């Protein structure tokens, strides 16, 4: 359009002003990235602010551990995370780098314990079942030391007692561990009140020290008069009242356990933590009074000691005086024979207080006192304790009929022995066997063979005779029997009631009867008229 064609109204309008666009305002598309960056910076700052120290824990294996995934927990609360897993320079251990939270600063104490929680089957039961789904994790037990460190040695086994548990620890000393293990229960009146926390060999290697933990409030029942004993397995008693079977629980039969109780139910002063007690083998031994000083003696047996082992009882009329310490063998050059030395250890105080007091008042030596009892028949004898196991024990008793013996003056004191009745029976059986061995069984066997041969010939002759009788005599005997049968038949017919002979015989007897009557009449008449023999019978008028 040209300027000539512009209308006057349009010419009067003002011309538009041009303003430059503001370039400092961002576009709307940048708002979301900026917000995301701010959130990320905030999270990073929060992580840096909440990040605690980095520690390194060494384990034997990294089983179940995973960098960036495995957590570190205390009472099931996350206090850190595994960042890196590497091998040590000597490849003997696994180094686990853990990033702790800022709130877990106290877990850098020098006495802090770490261990890996996995499913485990132990004496205390099955633990770590939750890790089957969630995976293994590292558990912690906070320390109390003021010294800190960043390198720790992880525990391979979960500790039974942690520092936050309430109760007391005690030390038990025993000759051996038995069937006990870490986590084995401790019972008081058949109630579980604690468990075995640790065990170790003594420095001299002659015993075992166990550390047990008694939960609160049961620790107040452990006093200076308390006795501890093994409650593992079965306690079988057979006495006059019958058969008794005692056990604390089924768990002690399989896994072992301990039990404790006070003498006369009086625990006495409450025992302090880490007090040491003796651990007895059973309840009877735990409550047994102190035996006092022991006396060592030696016994010489000239018989088999099969079934006699160290630890076997030394018995005096049912009272156990001690036990067998050793069983050996030695050669006697004087008699050119072997004998079996048995060393025993007895406790004289088990014979009663009066015996001990009398021994203390006596001015005689130990050999003289023993010689006095030996002169009265004191002897040692091996006896069978069980017919099922064949185990032997040493019985000490008085045998007045035993021959006189004089003991030596050396140490240890020698106590004479006497064979038991079973050995005497065996000796008699051996003598009988010796006499039987002198019998000439071979000659008797040859004579018996000759006798049997003669009997065999006799039997053969008898067999021939029987055959001859059967062939020659038997037919004649059969014919004679037939003739006898015929005779008997004829006699039977003759003697039957309807036989003619029987009828004739009856008639004859009747005639004889009438003749006898007539004869009687004649004799009566002649007695009255004897003259009739001369004159004849007169006629009756």
Short mmCIF file of C-alpha atoms in Angstrom, two decimals:
data_model
loop_
_atom_site.label_atom_id
_atom_site.label_comp_id
_atom_site.label_asym_id
_atom_site.label_seq_id
_atom_site.Cartn_x
_atom_site.Cartn_y
_atom_site.Cartn_z
CA UNK A 1 0.00 0.00 0.00
CA UNK A 2 1.38 3.42 -0.98
CA UNK A 3 1.41 6.50 1.18
CA UNK A 4 -1.05 8.18 -1.19
CA UNK A 5 -3.66 5.63 -0.43
CA UNK A 6 -3.35 6.04 3.45
CA UNK A 7 -6.44 7.46 4.94
CA UNK A 8 -6.33 10.55 7.13
CA UNK A 9 -7.60 8.51 10.18
CA UNK A 10 -4.82 6.06 9.89
CA UNK A 11 -2.29 8.79 9.60
CA UNK A 12 -3.25 10.16 12.94
CA UNK A 13 -2.42 6.81 14.82
CA UNK A 14 0.92 6.62 16.79
CA UNK A 15 3.60 4.29 15.56
CA UNK A 16 4.33 1.13 17.79
CA UNK A 17 7.39 0.96 20.07
CA UNK A 18 9.78 -1.99 19.95
CA UNK A 19 10.99 -3.46 23.31
CA UNK A 20 13.83 -6.01 23.64
CA UNK A 21 12.80 -9.53 25.03
CA UNK A 22 14.00 -10.45 28.56
CA UNK A 23 16.44 -13.43 28.15
CA UNK A 24 17.34 -13.94 31.87
CA UNK A 25 14.07 -15.83 32.71
CA UNK A 26 14.38 -19.63 32.25
CA UNK A 27 12.04 -21.66 30.20
CA UNK A 28 9.41 -23.79 31.88
CA UNK A 29 11.07 -26.98 30.62
CA UNK A 30 14.06 -26.39 32.96
CA UNK A 31 11.98 -26.24 36.13
CA UNK A 32 11.77 -30.06 36.64
CA UNK A 33 15.54 -30.75 36.25
CA UNK A 34 16.32 -27.88 38.59
CA UNK A 35 13.98 -29.25 41.25
CA UNK A 36 15.45 -32.76 40.83
CA UNK A 37 18.96 -31.36 41.20
CA UNK A 38 17.96 -29.54 44.37
CA UNK A 39 16.44 -32.74 45.82
CA UNK A 40 19.54 -34.73 44.94
CA UNK A 41 21.82 -32.11 46.50
CA UNK A 42 19.64 -32.18 49.59
CA UNK A 43 19.85 -35.98 49.85
CA UNK A 44 23.61 -35.93 49.33
CA UNK A 45 23.99 -33.33 52.03
CA UNK A 46 21.73 -35.35 54.32
CA UNK A 47 23.74 -38.52 53.65
CA UNK A 48 27.00 -36.69 54.26
CA UNK A 49 25.65 -35.17 57.41
CA UNK A 50 24.29 -38.55 58.72
CA UNK A 51 27.30 -40.60 57.60
CA UNK A 52 29.32 -42.05 60.41
CA UNK A 53 32.75 -43.63 60.52
CA UNK A 54 33.94 -46.35 58.16
CA UNK A 55 35.22 -49.54 59.82
CA UNK A 56 36.74 -52.79 58.54
CA UNK A 57 35.70 -56.18 59.93
CA UNK A 58 37.66 -59.35 59.14
CA UNK A 59 35.90 -62.73 58.81
CA UNK A 60 37.00 -66.19 57.72
CA UNK A 61 34.44 -66.29 54.93
CA UNK A 62 32.05 -63.92 53.19
CA UNK A 63 29.24 -66.46 53.01
CA UNK A 64 25.90 -64.65 52.80
CA UNK A 65 27.48 -61.15 52.62
CA UNK A 66 26.89 -58.85 49.66
CA UNK A 67 28.33 -55.36 49.10
CA UNK A 68 25.69 -52.66 48.96
CA UNK A 69 22.98 -54.98 50.29
CA UNK A 70 24.02 -56.57 53.60
CA UNK A 71 23.03 -54.52 56.64
CA UNK A 72 24.67 -54.10 60.02
CA UNK A 73 22.08 -54.32 62.82
CA UNK A 74 21.88 -53.83 66.54
CA UNK A 75 18.68 -55.13 68.15
CA UNK A 76 17.21 -55.41 64.63
CA UNK A 77 17.88 -51.69 63.94
CA UNK A 78 20.03 -50.79 60.92
CA UNK A 79 23.20 -48.99 61.99
CA UNK A 80 25.29 -49.47 58.86
CA UNK A 81 25.79 -51.16 55.51
CA UNK A 82 28.48 -53.25 53.83
CA UNK A 83 30.23 -51.12 51.19
CA UNK A 84 33.03 -53.36 49.96
CA UNK A 85 34.30 -56.95 50.37
CA UNK A 86 37.93 -57.81 49.63
CA UNK A 87 40.53 -60.44 50.48
CA UNK A 88 43.43 -59.83 52.82
CA UNK A 89 46.95 -59.86 51.45
CA UNK A 90 47.65 -63.40 52.69
CA UNK A 91 44.16 -64.53 51.49
CA UNK A 92 43.43 -66.04 54.92
CA UNK A 93 40.59 -63.66 55.75
CA UNK A 94 37.85 -61.58 54.18
CA UNK A 95 37.90 -57.82 54.81
CA UNK A 96 34.44 -56.29 54.98
CA UNK A 97 34.27 -52.49 54.72
CA UNK A 98 31.24 -51.12 56.59
CA UNK A 99 29.79 -47.64 56.51
CA UNK A 100 28.24 -46.90 59.89
CA UNK A 101 25.53 -44.35 60.55
CA UNK A 102 26.38 -41.18 62.44
CA UNK A 103 24.28 -42.39 65.37
CA UNK A 104 26.44 -45.53 65.55
CA UNK A 105 29.57 -43.62 66.53
CA UNK A 106 29.75 -45.57 69.82
CA UNK A 107 30.19 -48.88 67.96
CA UNK A 108 33.80 -47.95 67.21
CA UNK A 109 34.70 -48.84 70.81
CA UNK A 110 37.64 -51.21 70.98
CA UNK A 111 35.67 -54.01 72.70
CA UNK A 112 32.73 -54.01 70.27
CA UNK A 113 31.89 -57.42 68.80
CA UNK A 114 30.56 -58.17 65.31
CA UNK A 115 29.36 -61.50 63.89
CA UNK A 116 27.39 -62.75 60.91
CA UNK A 117 23.87 -64.00 61.63
CA UNK A 118 23.05 -67.12 59.61
CA UNK A 119 20.74 -70.08 60.26
CA UNK A 120 22.53 -72.19 62.89
CA UNK A 121 21.71 -75.31 64.86
CA UNK A 122 23.36 -75.27 68.28
CA UNK A 123 22.91 -76.43 71.85
CA UNK A 124 20.70 -73.42 72.56
CA UNK A 125 18.40 -74.24 69.64
CA UNK A 126 17.95 -73.03 66.06
CA UNK A 127 18.85 -69.39 65.47
CA UNK A 128 18.80 -67.07 62.48
CA UNK A 129 15.74 -68.56 60.78
CA UNK A 130 14.67 -65.07 59.68
CA UNK A 131 17.71 -64.82 57.44
CA UNK A 132 16.33 -67.56 55.18
CA UNK A 133 14.13 -64.90 53.56
CA UNK A 134 15.91 -61.61 54.26
CA UNK A 135 19.46 -62.89 53.89
CA UNK A 136 22.40 -62.84 56.30
CA UNK A 137 23.32 -59.68 58.17
CA UNK A 138 26.05 -58.51 60.54
CA UNK A 139 25.00 -58.16 64.17
CA UNK A 140 26.80 -56.00 66.70
CA UNK A 141 27.27 -55.89 70.46
CA UNK A 142 28.25 -52.40 71.59
CA UNK A 143 31.39 -52.11 73.64
CA UNK A 144 32.06 -49.96 76.68
CA UNK A 145 35.73 -49.15 76.20
CA UNK A 146 36.79 -45.51 75.82
CA UNK A 147 39.40 -46.47 73.22
CA UNK A 148 38.20 -46.58 69.63
CA UNK A 149 39.39 -48.39 66.52
CA UNK A 150 38.38 -48.89 62.90
CA UNK A 151 39.54 -52.48 62.50
CA UNK A 152 37.74 -55.39 64.16
CA UNK A 153 37.99 -59.18 64.12
CA UNK A 154 34.56 -60.66 63.61
CA UNK A 155 33.28 -63.56 65.73
CA UNK A 156 32.64 -66.82 63.94
CA UNK A 157 30.01 -67.91 66.48
CA UNK A 158 27.26 -65.78 67.90
CA UNK A 159 27.98 -64.96 71.57
CA UNK A 160 25.54 -66.49 74.02
CA UNK A 161 25.63 -63.55 76.41
CA UNK A 162 25.65 -59.95 75.24
CA UNK A 163 26.49 -56.91 77.32
CA UNK A 164 22.90 -55.78 77.56
CA UNK A 165 21.84 -59.07 79.23
CA UNK A 166 21.04 -58.83 82.94
CA UNK A 167 22.54 -61.44 85.24
CA UNK A 168 25.89 -62.72 86.48
CA UNK A 169 28.69 -64.84 85.12
CA UNK A 170 30.38 -67.58 87.14
CA UNK A 171 33.36 -69.85 86.50
CA UNK A 172 33.18 -73.64 86.91
CA UNK A 173 36.20 -75.92 87.03
CA UNK A 174 35.90 -79.58 85.94
CA UNK A 175 38.17 -82.45 84.96
CA UNK A 176 36.61 -82.66 81.47
CA UNK A 177 33.93 -81.01 79.37
CA UNK A 178 31.68 -84.05 79.06
CA UNK A 179 28.78 -83.50 76.68
CA UNK A 180 28.57 -79.75 77.34
CA UNK A 181 28.82 -77.10 74.66
CA UNK A 182 28.30 -73.38 74.30
CA UNK A 183 24.60 -72.78 74.88
CA UNK A 184 24.05 -75.85 77.06
CA UNK A 185 21.30 -75.04 79.58
CA UNK A 186 21.75 -74.51 83.32
CA UNK A 187 18.87 -75.69 85.54
CA UNK A 188 17.73 -74.80 89.03
CA UNK A 189 14.98 -77.10 90.32
CA UNK A 190 14.44 -78.25 86.71
CA UNK A 191 13.87 -74.65 85.54
CA UNK A 192 16.24 -73.24 82.94
CA UNK A 193 17.91 -70.22 84.52
CA UNK A 194 21.06 -69.82 82.42
CA UNK A 195 23.44 -71.33 79.92
CA UNK A 196 27.08 -72.08 79.19
CA UNK A 197 28.73 -69.02 77.67
CA UNK A 198 32.29 -70.24 77.00
CA UNK A 199 34.86 -72.88 77.92
CA UNK A 200 38.61 -73.33 77.66
CA UNK A 201 41.41 -75.63 78.80
CA UNK A 202 43.36 -74.75 81.92
CA UNK A 203 46.90 -73.53 81.45
CA UNK A 204 48.34 -76.78 82.82
CA UNK A 205 46.03 -78.84 80.58
CA UNK A 206 44.71 -80.88 83.53
CA UNK A 207 41.19 -79.50 83.57
CA UNK A 208 38.57 -77.35 81.90
CA UNK A 209 37.21 -73.96 82.94
CA UNK A 210 33.65 -73.11 81.96
CA UNK A 211 31.99 -69.71 82.08
CA UNK A 212 28.24 -69.79 82.70
CA UNK A 213 25.70 -66.99 82.73
CA UNK A 214 22.77 -67.02 85.18
CA UNK A 215 19.87 -64.77 84.24
CA UNK A 216 18.47 -62.26 86.64
CA UNK A 217 16.71 -62.70 89.13
CA UNK A 218 17.88 -66.34 89.43
CA UNK A 219 21.45 -65.25 90.11
CA UNK A 220 20.48 -64.54 93.73
CA UNK A 221 20.13 -68.31 94.30
CA UNK A 222 23.85 -68.82 93.66
CA UNK A 223 25.61 -68.57 97.00
CA UNK A 224 28.81 -69.72 98.60
CA UNK A 225 27.11 -73.02 99.61
CA UNK A 226 25.90 -73.77 96.09
CA UNK A 227 26.95 -76.99 94.35
CA UNK A 228 27.08 -77.50 90.56
CA UNK A 229 27.01 -80.86 88.76
CA UNK A 230 26.59 -82.42 85.32
CA UNK A 231 22.92 -83.00 84.49
CA UNK A 232 23.66 -84.64 81.14
CA UNK A 233 22.19 -87.99 80.12
CA UNK A 234 20.37 -90.34 82.51
CA UNK A 235 20.85 -90.84 86.24
CA UNK A 236 19.86 -94.46 86.87
CA UNK A 237 19.50 -95.83 90.41
CA UNK A 238 18.59 -99.39 91.36
CA UNK A 239 18.01 -99.95 95.07
CA UNK A 240 15.66 -101.73 97.46
CA UNK A 241 12.81 -99.39 96.51
CA UNK A 242 13.06 -100.26 92.83
CA UNK A 243 14.32 -98.71 89.62
CA UNK A 244 14.70 -94.92 89.39
CA UNK A 245 15.48 -92.83 86.31
CA UNK A 246 16.28 -89.14 86.78
CA UNK A 247 17.01 -86.47 84.18
CA UNK A 248 16.60 -82.70 84.10
CA UNK A 249 14.94 -82.53 80.66
CA UNK A 250 14.97 -84.19 77.27
CA UNK A 251 17.37 -81.50 76.03
CA UNK A 252 20.03 -82.50 78.56
CA UNK A 253 19.88 -86.11 77.35
CA UNK A 254 20.83 -85.03 73.83
CA UNK A 255 22.76 -81.77 74.27
CA UNK A 256 23.96 -81.92 77.87
CA UNK A 257 23.40 -79.46 80.67
CA UNK A 258 24.21 -78.35 84.21
CA UNK A 259 22.25 -78.08 87.43
CA UNK A 260 22.88 -76.42 90.78
CA UNK A 261 21.42 -76.35 94.25
CA UNK A 262 22.53 -75.30 97.72
CA UNK A 263 23.37 -77.54 100.65
CA UNK A 264 20.26 -77.91 102.86
CA UNK A 265 18.63 -75.26 100.62
CA UNK A 266 20.73 -72.59 102.33
CA UNK A 267 22.73 -70.75 99.64
CA UNK A 268 24.55 -68.61 102.20
CA UNK A 269 26.00 -65.25 101.14
CA UNK A 270 25.20 -64.36 97.54
CA UNK A 271 28.17 -65.17 95.33
CA UNK A 272 29.84 -62.31 93.51
CA UNK A 273 30.27 -62.30 89.75
CA UNK A 274 33.12 -64.46 88.39
CA UNK A 275 33.19 -66.61 91.55
CA UNK A 276 34.77 -70.02 90.86
CA UNK A 277 32.99 -73.30 91.77
CA UNK A 278 33.87 -76.96 91.31
CA UNK A 279 31.76 -78.94 88.83
CA UNK A 280 30.90 -82.47 90.06
CA UNK A 281 30.12 -85.45 87.86
CA UNK A 282 26.70 -86.06 89.45
CA UNK A 283 24.46 -84.81 92.24
CA UNK A 284 25.65 -87.37 94.79
CA UNK A 285 29.26 -86.36 94.29
CA UNK A 286 28.35 -82.68 94.47
CA UNK A 287 26.78 -83.02 97.94
CA UNK A 288 29.34 -85.49 99.28
CA UNK A 289 31.34 -84.21 102.21
CA UNK A 290 35.04 -83.54 101.85
CA UNK A 291 37.04 -86.76 101.89
CA UNK A 292 40.15 -85.36 103.52
CA UNK A 293 43.61 -86.77 102.91
CA UNK A 294 43.97 -89.87 100.76
CA UNK A 295 46.16 -92.95 101.26
CA UNK A 296 47.81 -94.81 98.39
CA UNK A 297 48.21 -98.60 98.57
CA UNK A 298 49.32 -101.32 96.18
CA UNK A 299 47.76 -104.75 95.67
CA UNK A 300 49.43 -107.71 93.95
CA UNK A 301 47.10 -110.20 92.24
CA UNK A 302 48.17 -113.50 90.72
CA UNK A 303 45.03 -113.85 88.67
CA UNK A 304 43.47 -112.23 85.64
CA UNK A 305 42.45 -108.60 86.15
CA UNK A 306 40.39 -108.48 82.97
CA UNK A 307 37.48 -106.13 83.62
CA UNK A 308 39.33 -104.03 86.22
CA UNK A 309 39.97 -100.50 84.92
CA UNK A 310 41.24 -97.26 86.47
CA UNK A 311 38.36 -95.57 88.25
CA UNK A 312 36.84 -98.82 89.52
CA UNK A 313 35.52 -98.63 93.07
CA UNK A 314 37.34 -99.83 96.18
CA UNK A 315 34.55 -101.14 98.40
CA UNK A 316 34.38 -102.04 102.09
CA UNK A 317 31.10 -103.86 102.87
CA UNK A 318 29.14 -101.59 100.57
CA UNK A 319 30.95 -98.33 101.43
CA UNK A 320 33.12 -96.91 98.64
CA UNK A 321 36.50 -96.05 100.17
CA UNK A 322 38.26 -94.93 97.01
CA UNK A 323 39.09 -95.96 93.49
CA UNK A 324 41.64 -97.79 91.37
CA UNK A 325 44.37 -95.53 90.01
CA UNK A 326 46.32 -97.91 87.76
CA UNK A 327 46.58 -101.55 86.70
CA UNK A 328 49.90 -103.03 85.57
CA UNK A 329 51.98 -106.18 85.20
CA UNK A 330 55.44 -107.07 86.49
CA UNK A 331 57.74 -110.11 86.66
CA UNK A 332 58.68 -111.72 89.98
CA UNK A 333 62.22 -113.11 89.53
CA UNK A 334 62.15 -114.86 92.90
CA UNK A 335 59.18 -117.09 92.09
CA UNK A 336 59.60 -116.89 88.28
CA UNK A 337 56.04 -115.75 87.68
CA UNK A 338 54.06 -112.68 86.72
CA UNK A 339 51.93 -110.66 89.10
CA UNK A 340 49.51 -107.81 88.51
CA UNK A 341 50.14 -104.70 90.67
CA UNK A 342 47.03 -102.57 91.23
CA UNK A 343 47.48 -99.12 92.78
CA UNK A 344 44.47 -97.85 94.74
CA UNK A 345 43.71 -94.56 96.46
CA UNK A 346 41.46 -94.69 99.52
CA UNK A 347 40.06 -92.06 101.88
CA UNK A 348 40.20 -93.25 105.50
CA UNK A 349 37.74 -90.58 106.67
CA UNK A 350 34.98 -92.43 104.83
CA UNK A 351 35.21 -95.11 107.52
CA UNK A 352 33.68 -92.74 110.06
CA UNK A 353 34.63 -89.98 112.41
CA UNK A 354 35.44 -92.31 115.32
CA UNK A 355 37.90 -94.28 113.20
CA UNK A 356 39.65 -91.09 112.12
CA UNK A 357 39.84 -89.78 115.68
CA UNK A 358 41.26 -93.10 116.88
CA UNK A 359 43.85 -93.05 114.11
CA UNK A 360 44.89 -89.53 115.02
CA UNK A 361 45.30 -90.42 118.70
CA UNK A 362 47.33 -93.55 117.93
CA UNK A 363 51.09 -93.31 118.34
CA UNK A 364 51.75 -96.18 115.93
CA UNK A 365 52.85 -95.68 112.35
CA UNK A 366 50.57 -96.29 109.39
CA UNK A 367 52.36 -99.57 108.57
CA UNK A 368 51.88 -100.81 112.13
CA UNK A 369 48.16 -100.00 112.12
CA UNK A 370 47.70 -101.70 108.76
CA UNK A 371 49.71 -104.72 109.96
CA UNK A 372 47.40 -105.03 112.96
CA UNK A 373 44.34 -105.16 110.71
CA UNK A 374 46.11 -107.55 108.30
CA UNK A 375 46.84 -109.91 111.21
CA UNK A 376 43.09 -109.95 111.89
CA UNK A 377 42.41 -111.02 108.29
CA UNK A 378 42.20 -107.75 106.32
CA UNK A 379 42.56 -108.65 102.64
CA UNK A 380 41.70 -107.27 99.20
CA UNK A 381 39.72 -109.32 96.73
CA UNK A 382 38.52 -108.90 93.15
CA UNK A 383 34.78 -109.24 92.71
CA UNK A 384 32.40 -108.96 89.79
CA UNK A 385 30.35 -105.79 89.85
CA UNK A 386 28.06 -106.70 86.95
CA UNK A 387 27.41 -109.97 85.17
CA UNK A 388 26.31 -108.05 82.08
CA UNK A 389 29.42 -105.90 81.65
CA UNK A 390 31.94 -108.16 83.40
CA UNK A 391 33.43 -105.16 85.23
CA UNK A 392 35.42 -105.87 88.39
CA UNK A 393 35.92 -103.86 91.56
CA UNK A 394 38.21 -104.23 94.58
CA UNK A 395 36.53 -105.41 97.78
CA UNK A 396 38.34 -104.91 101.10
CA UNK A 397 37.13 -107.04 104.01
CA UNK A 398 38.22 -109.25 106.90
CA UNK A 399 38.84 -112.97 106.29
CA UNK A 400 39.71 -114.61 109.65
CA UNK A 401 40.65 -117.91 107.97
CA UNK A 402 43.22 -116.26 105.70
CA UNK A 403 46.86 -117.31 106.25
CA UNK A 404 49.09 -114.99 108.27
CA UNK A 405 51.03 -112.40 106.26
CA UNK A 406 53.63 -109.81 107.25
CA UNK A 407 53.61 -106.67 105.13
CA UNK A 408 56.74 -104.79 104.17
CA UNK A 409 57.85 -101.40 105.40
CA UNK A 410 58.16 -99.78 101.99
CA UNK A 411 55.90 -97.22 100.36
CA UNK A 412 53.27 -97.42 99.09
CA UNK A 413 51.87 -99.81 101.68
CA UNK A 414 51.17 -103.27 100.30
CA UNK A 415 47.80 -104.76 101.22
CA UNK A 416 47.65 -108.59 100.88
CA UNK A 417 45.13 -110.12 98.51
CA UNK A 418 43.05 -113.27 98.46
CA UNK A 419 41.44 -115.01 95.46
CA UNK A 420 37.67 -114.86 95.23
CA UNK A 421 35.35 -117.87 95.24
CA UNK A 422 34.97 -117.75 91.48
CA UNK A 423 38.70 -118.15 91.01
CA UNK A 424 38.69 -121.07 93.47
CA UNK A 425 35.87 -122.64 91.50
CA UNK A 426 37.86 -122.17 88.32
CA UNK A 427 40.85 -123.84 90.02
CA UNK A 428 38.69 -126.81 91.04
CA UNK A 429 37.30 -127.05 87.53
CA UNK A 430 40.84 -126.97 86.18
CA UNK A 431 41.80 -129.81 88.56
CA UNK A 432 38.79 -131.84 87.44
CA UNK A 433 39.72 -131.16 83.84
CA UNK A 434 43.27 -132.33 84.62
CA UNK A 435 41.97 -135.60 86.09
CA UNK A 436 39.72 -136.07 83.09
CA UNK A 437 42.68 -135.57 80.81
CA UNK A 438 44.34 -138.62 82.46
CA UNK A 439 41.47 -140.94 81.49
CA UNK A 440 42.44 -143.19 78.53
CA UNK A 441 39.53 -142.30 76.33
CA UNK A 442 41.24 -143.84 73.27
CA UNK A 443 41.50 -147.30 74.93
CA UNK A 444 37.93 -147.02 76.14
CA UNK A 445 36.93 -146.12 72.62
CA UNK A 446 38.70 -149.14 71.15
CA UNK A 447 37.10 -151.46 73.73
CA UNK A 448 33.75 -149.91 73.01
CA UNK A 449 34.26 -150.50 69.30
CA UNK A 450 35.03 -154.17 69.98
CA UNK A 451 31.92 -154.49 72.18
CA UNK A 452 29.82 -152.87 69.51
CA UNK A 453 31.25 -155.27 66.90
CA UNK A 454 30.37 -158.28 69.12
CA UNK A 455 26.88 -156.90 69.69
CA UNK A 456 26.56 -156.43 65.96
CA UNK A 457 27.40 -160.12 65.39
CA UNK A 458 24.92 -161.17 68.11
CA UNK A 459 22.21 -159.10 66.54
CA UNK A 460 22.99 -160.66 63.16
CA UNK A 461 22.69 -164.16 64.66
CA UNK A 462 19.44 -163.21 66.35
CA UNK A 463 18.11 -161.95 63.07
CA UNK A 464 19.00 -165.29 61.41
CA UNK A 465 17.30 -167.20 64.27
CA UNK A 466 14.18 -165.10 63.96
CA UNK A 467 14.06 -165.79 60.23
CA UNK A 468 14.50 -169.54 60.88
CA UNK A 469 11.71 -169.53 63.45
CA UNK A 470 9.56 -167.63 61.07
CA UNK A 471 10.16 -170.11 58.25
CA UNK A 472 10.26 -173.52 60.11
CA UNK A 473 8.47 -173.31 63.45
CA UNK A 474 5.79 -170.83 62.54
CA UNK A 475 3.84 -173.27 60.19
CA UNK A 476 3.87 -176.07 62.83
CA UNK A 477 2.71 -173.67 65.51
CA UNK A 478 -0.08 -172.53 63.19
CA UNK A 479 -1.21 -176.17 62.64
CA UNK A 480 -1.11 -176.92 66.38
CA UNK A 481 -3.20 -173.86 67.02
CA UNK A 482 -5.75 -175.11 64.49
CA UNK A 483 -5.94 -178.52 66.28
CA UNK A 484 -6.36 -176.78 69.62
CA UNK A 485 -9.15 -174.70 68.14
CA UNK A 486 -10.89 -177.88 66.86
CA UNK A 487 -10.58 -179.54 70.28
CA UNK A 488 -12.05 -176.51 71.97
CA UNK A 489 -14.94 -176.49 69.50
CA UNK A 490 -15.66 -180.18 70.17
CA UNK A 491 -15.50 -179.61 73.89
CA UNK A 492 -17.86 -176.71 73.51
CA UNK A 493 -20.36 -178.84 71.61
CA UNK A 494 -20.02 -181.64 74.17
CA UNK A 495 -20.58 -179.36 77.13
CA UNK A 496 -23.47 -177.39 75.65
CA UNK A 497 -26.97 -177.82 77.34
CA UNK A 498 -28.67 -179.45 74.35
CA UNK A 499 -25.88 -181.94 73.70
CA UNK A 500 -26.89 -185.73 73.96
CA UNK A 501 -24.13 -186.31 76.42
CA UNK A 502 -25.56 -183.67 78.69
CA UNK A 503 -29.05 -185.28 78.51
CA UNK A 504 -27.69 -188.82 79.20
CA UNK A 505 -25.67 -187.45 82.06
CA UNK A 506 -28.74 -185.85 83.59
CA UNK A 507 -30.75 -189.10 83.33
CA UNK A 508 -27.89 -191.03 84.86
CA UNK A 509 -27.73 -188.60 87.72
CA UNK A 510 -31.46 -188.92 88.28
CA UNK A 511 -31.17 -192.74 88.39
CA UNK A 512 -28.29 -192.45 90.79
CA UNK A 513 -30.40 -190.16 92.94
CA UNK A 514 -33.25 -192.67 93.08
CA UNK A 515 -30.80 -195.50 93.80
CA UNK A 516 -29.28 -193.47 96.62
CA UNK A 517 -32.76 -192.94 98.08
CA UNK A 518 -33.54 -196.65 97.92
CA UNK A 519 -30.22 -197.45 99.49
CA UNK A 520 -30.99 -195.08 102.30
CA UNK A 521 -34.30 -196.77 102.91
CA UNK A 522 -32.52 -200.15 103.01
CA UNK A 523 -29.92 -198.99 105.48
CA UNK A 524 -32.58 -197.51 107.70
CA UNK A 525 -34.51 -200.80 107.63
CA UNK A 526 -31.41 -202.85 108.40
CA UNK A 527 -30.63 -200.60 111.32
CA UNK A 528 -34.09 -201.32 112.67
CA UNK A 529 -34.25 -205.07 111.72
CA UNK A 530 -30.72 -206.42 111.51
CA UNK A 531 -32.11 -209.97 111.87
CA UNK A 532 -33.61 -209.62 108.46
CA UNK A 533 -30.21 -210.36 106.96
CA UNK A 534 -30.66 -213.95 108.31
CA UNK A 535 -34.38 -214.51 108.46
CA UNK A 536 -35.35 -212.22 105.59
CA UNK A 537 -37.98 -209.61 105.55
CA UNK A 538 -41.10 -210.43 107.43
CA UNK A 539 -44.41 -209.76 105.84
CA UNK A 540 -46.48 -207.00 107.23
CA UNK A 541 -49.68 -208.09 108.83
#
